[in-house]
């Protein structure tokens, strides 16, 4: 029950994110969406992930996005909800098509069964120690790769953002 | 069911305690500033002649702000304008959830953790919530549709993001040396020996964390987001009445909560130096025998001194009763305690537990207030940073230092 | 002072010659005079030049006809001329050809007419204006309005800042929010009545303005004042320099966020106020000097009280410097911020602490000693970089030097009268008023008619708290001054403000403004 | 199962955001939305299988999201400096 | 006291200390350098020199203690001590540790490096006094020492490579120390680039080893550990030759052997103590050390050994001939260094690793002495480096002269100085192992060595003072801080050779034996050869003295007579020009004319790119209708595509 | 709202709060501003009356202290600031110039700020002494207590 409540919140905020006229408001809905996702993760006993979701996503990435939005100081004209010129038809049909395909896919997955059954037994509580250990053993290589990616991204962002 | 009731009680008690601390701290700031600056500070407001040294002024402020016109600027984005102060205050208070106030209290079979929520992510929760604090400021700045506010918001977001990095890194070394992320464990691990507290074991992390705390609370010398002489009032320039009061109070709530975290992490939390929980538990009656006469005598002495002041100054108005109002109860209280001491009260186990916890809570409060005072002290001493200097300090000094500290910690603990 | 006349079409050439060949590096003052009906050419523009190399002064006069009041602009020669010419245009309607941005400066755009012309009635009011957008056509980029009611401006300046992030790319200042028409009011009152108006020029140190004005009128009339009056004037000048610097430093540091210093500086200021109150009854606006002397003798306890105050001052200085001098934040905030080079400072007509901070040791008290300043033992402190830090430190040091002078004044203070006996300025003693007809008549004339200096002109200057405080007085022999022009040091100093802050940050703009110690009363008059 | 459905829905909303909006920043946010949709399913799978691998992967994904946001925002700022707008319709240099 | 201390400091820690002490002082000096603008320069400089010296000095003492403790251990196999710190890289059962290894070989090297290094640091105080970058200099020098010690003490190839690259970096930094001079900066760049060629080969060698060992049932720990390598050398037999050659190319780069020697003479642009420490005594011997370290590999491949030997001999002769005519005192010493390094490789190539290392040690002493002496001279003459502008300095710089003279005698191989023992040992080993041709080359080179060294000595210290009047009165003996290391090195140059036997036995357990082709011992022959070579060297030294002091007109005449040879030698065989002509120019020509204009433009551009472009462009124009340039549209098509794929997968 | 006991009491309490928490917004233009600084300084210490939180944002201030001459150029700004303040708000006109134009009776100066905004307390003097400022605050407090608005 609580899942459906949260899921409803997530979907609504996600829709509002892409539907809001004002990009600041949009960003705020995204924050709300991410926050709701964090709550969902808490119900899944992924505490660390939930905390990190708030810390990194809501606390850092979204603040950065907000910062940039404010820095750019968009004019009201910019903020208007506009379609890509003259192509509503294509886009509309595309969305319908997409929705159809997705719905079909879902239906098939649904039909094949496999309802969500949490695995029995403990060991799924995402404590810092457990997840951390996993990160540094099994996922050591991805961990390192991600860190390199981060470094590259930082350098790239600085170089791109520095301008002339 | 019990646990839920206990949780609710904990929330109510702790939240109300902190909210009561806020006016005290504001009063302290006003008086502290006054004493630093060779003046009196607020002292005129009174209720039936009782002034409490100016503390009453804060009540007056609250009444005034509550009944002041609440302006929402026409150009503002109304929704965001309204929720921004709530976010700020909410974030400041919700950090309280993981702070351990005393050692776990044993009442028979019950063990009550003196912590609202015993999360297994501890410090990360604090960081996560603290990182949300910036929303209030940045949204307040943006939604006001005022250039100064916007500047305040931008400054604060840049500042908070930057200092969160250093803060997280500084905390990391504490986590490393403690081997846990739970605040209650970190507090308990530090033990009763002052020399084993984290501010001795991690001095660099302590200094870094303290500095970041100043930045996160937007206090001088990091008060650029509001920087009066530059940005009028910064991000809350357009706020009035109670919404402004929320910002105002949130600043102090931040200070209190920040100090509490600082104390938990670095100053042994609720640990009373050289008196372990077990020791107090076992010897509480003896300790009380020592303490009660002292309390009694000093209370009587204070009361007598207060009452004598009445004769010395005579203003001829309601103020004259003030020393009497305080002095007499003090004397009576002293006598009661004295009698209790004479008739050597004996406490049963429950009472011992509670009094132990109370003593630990009191020492926690004392430590917290000391750091609150540090905040005030620094505010009235240092000039403000400039934006680029602030950024430079954050990224070029604090972050490398924190990294070095982590490396050193790593080397030390890997031995 | 040497006076030469120049043609309005050749003044630029002449100015260039004077600057490059004769080394007149400072243009101290530029003002217009309206000789309505007195002379063939209605207007005259008067330039006061100063050569720091030769320690020489020069006055140039340019006659301007009424029908085509146009003079060549010298703003390309001396940067200071820019605003002085704008002011002259604003008040007299004299156009300066070649001026980069000739528009009103003290008054608002909608104002009709030019108030300092003799045919403009003093109380002819015009409607309340609407605030203007200073950006005009230049709306590109991110602009922010600063003032006039902004905490950092302490009074009434307005700035438009063009920002790139926090960095200031451009700044447009606007002044005139405290234009109280000192000069027009002065023309409307007799000589003695002008003294209270001078109080409100630089209201942080009114005593010095009194001294400067009285000295100018005495010079005009050729009155010698008694020795004791001279010493008293030195004493009050230096005391008011101290209180002025105390305010400047206190508020400057407040602007940088260091609040407590302000209370420390103000404590001493209050002590000095106490003494000022004893000599004249007022704290701020003193009206203490009289033409020919001072109003009243100093009380006897002065000789004990002032040294005690100076000790307190020393304590306050060490308190404040203790909080600042080794403070990294303060140093980073002030060093190399808002720096001005010695050449620029000269060209902008800087005087006083701001000039000395830039490394030029020009002080009127040393260069053109008056009132025995040459007999006292004191030094002129100078800075190196002309930045905010130097300005603050020079002010600190000047307070110490003033304290030195005051101690010597108190030692050497002679006895004797405090008012000149000259009948043209001083009221006769009561006894003679009641007993002799000359006395009675003289008293009556002075009270009813006021003193009448001979026709002529004088430019007298003293070292004010912010720099050279000059009074240019034109007398037509009547009881009211025909024209009084104040040479306000702030006017020249504030003019360079946009140059000082460009490339720095908003926070620096605030700190720099505080360090310049611009006093609106003097700036806008 | 429900978690997967939720994840797909969020993902589709993200795609729709990218397709329909012209504001580059909102497009970027839609991308973040899509990423976070995958996080949900990862965590759900983690719970389903009773191990923590999914959560570990999510943590790595956060870092990637941060990278993406940093670079994306830098590019947006650069584009804004270029054209003074973040309207994607202005950036049709692929055509020209 | 020390014993008490030692009980607390385990020997492993001490080994780390050797390495880390210079790093610590380097870090402090970097900080000083970074903040030197805020400190009074005098205080900063004295602090910098104190810190800069104490690092190497303490490291030296640590090394001594280690030496002292280790020599107390009887069992020579137990001699090797490794101090692993932690696992650095680990994957799939493989791991590379950060660990140090002290055995006889590395200990000898460490002693030499820290000892000579300390002396040169002390010397630098005087030499660099008043330089703007004083703390930076010490920081870089200390950093170099750290990397050098890392190279020496590393217990695996990867960490050694880290040190290898690190010293390269420091060399680059220090050659270009006065980077505001564009020529000097260029010299640094040249050294860096040339070294990269060698390093590339080196890393290929490492990869080869790795590739070979991967999947093999190796015994022991990490496969790139020297110990494991030694134990499992048999697995490497199939690729021993390519590996050894690749590694040797790396050594050639670092140790300035043909054909990668060109950077070393240019490297003299750095401060003279740097030349002494890095480009004479320590870093350039890294190649020699590396081959000695991996001797167990080299013995697997006689071909590679022969290449090493012949390259070494050729370099020795070649560089000596160039050295005969150089005018710049430091260039002479530089070519001499190359030549001596050739000797060392020669020794190693014939399998006499011990002799090579021994020569390395003695060479470190006398070459450092020579360089520091030259530095003293240059310092005294305010940067004058041309030999023909010196002369007669004996009178002015007696101390320097004495040391220089002794060191010149030592390098020439005059009995009983250090050079005699080591060089004689090499020549004897070469002779004994049947490489008579190489022996002849070595013998000739020895004569040349004596000649050019005494040519330099004579020109600098004997005869008349040819320097300009203006510089004359400035000539002064160096300060005490410069003189003391000089004298110490002089003493070492004299006495360094007397440890010949003990060092031989000390090092023996470290080296695999090479089967001798001719196992005959000629006791007498050794002595005879020794006497001959001493006489030979003395003869040429005397000739040099005669020619350059007594008959100053002869060199001119000789030069005129053999103009071509002279100019050939003078211009260093035009090697730089040849490189330019055969490598750079053709490369440029090929790139430009053949590849770009000949192939790129007509074929790739016109036919390939533009041609296909035109074809595609034609269709593209047809398709361009769909191309709006708007990202969302492209995304839309992408989404449709994905949907199709997903749909296909699902159904 | 009816005038019953409860609202009267509430009004009293609120007035008591307002009285003791007068946060000033200094609109200092000239000499009087210096004397206001004097009133803030240690000797006079305006903070004793709870008026120390000098707010430079009109939104947060209760008391507009107009200090110094107001010229015609400045007048619209003063008016704007007054309008930006949330009610209840009070104005103290400090000094002769602000009250009446003082001895500046000319083309440029406003003859008293009451021409554009309402004033609660006038302080005479040129400039008034800090004590007068304190007294004006006391007077204003007396006035506030008598007010009956929520």
XYZ file of C-alpha atoms in Angstrom, chain D residues 15 18-21 27 88-95, chain E residues 624-625 627-637 639:
28
model
C 12.096 10.250 -22.679
C 13.618 15.044 -23.778
C 11.392 14.852 -26.810
C 8.961 17.530 -25.895
C 10.868 20.240 -24.126
C 16.221 18.114 -21.069
C 17.475 23.832 -28.217
C 15.850 25.086 -31.370
C 18.587 27.656 -31.719
C 21.237 24.999 -31.813
C 20.703 23.522 -35.200
C 24.275 23.715 -36.345
C 23.953 20.097 -37.393
C 21.763 21.353 -40.164
C 18.567 15.990 -45.673
C 14.917 16.712 -45.800
C 17.547 16.298 -41.031
C 16.211 19.281 -39.180
C 19.282 19.835 -37.059
C 17.146 19.657 -33.977
C 18.356 17.161 -31.442
C 14.883 16.152 -30.309
C 14.070 15.018 -33.798
C 17.065 12.792 -33.959
C 16.216 11.502 -30.560
C 12.744 10.817 -31.768
C 14.008 8.606 -34.528
C 13.455 6.221 -29.759
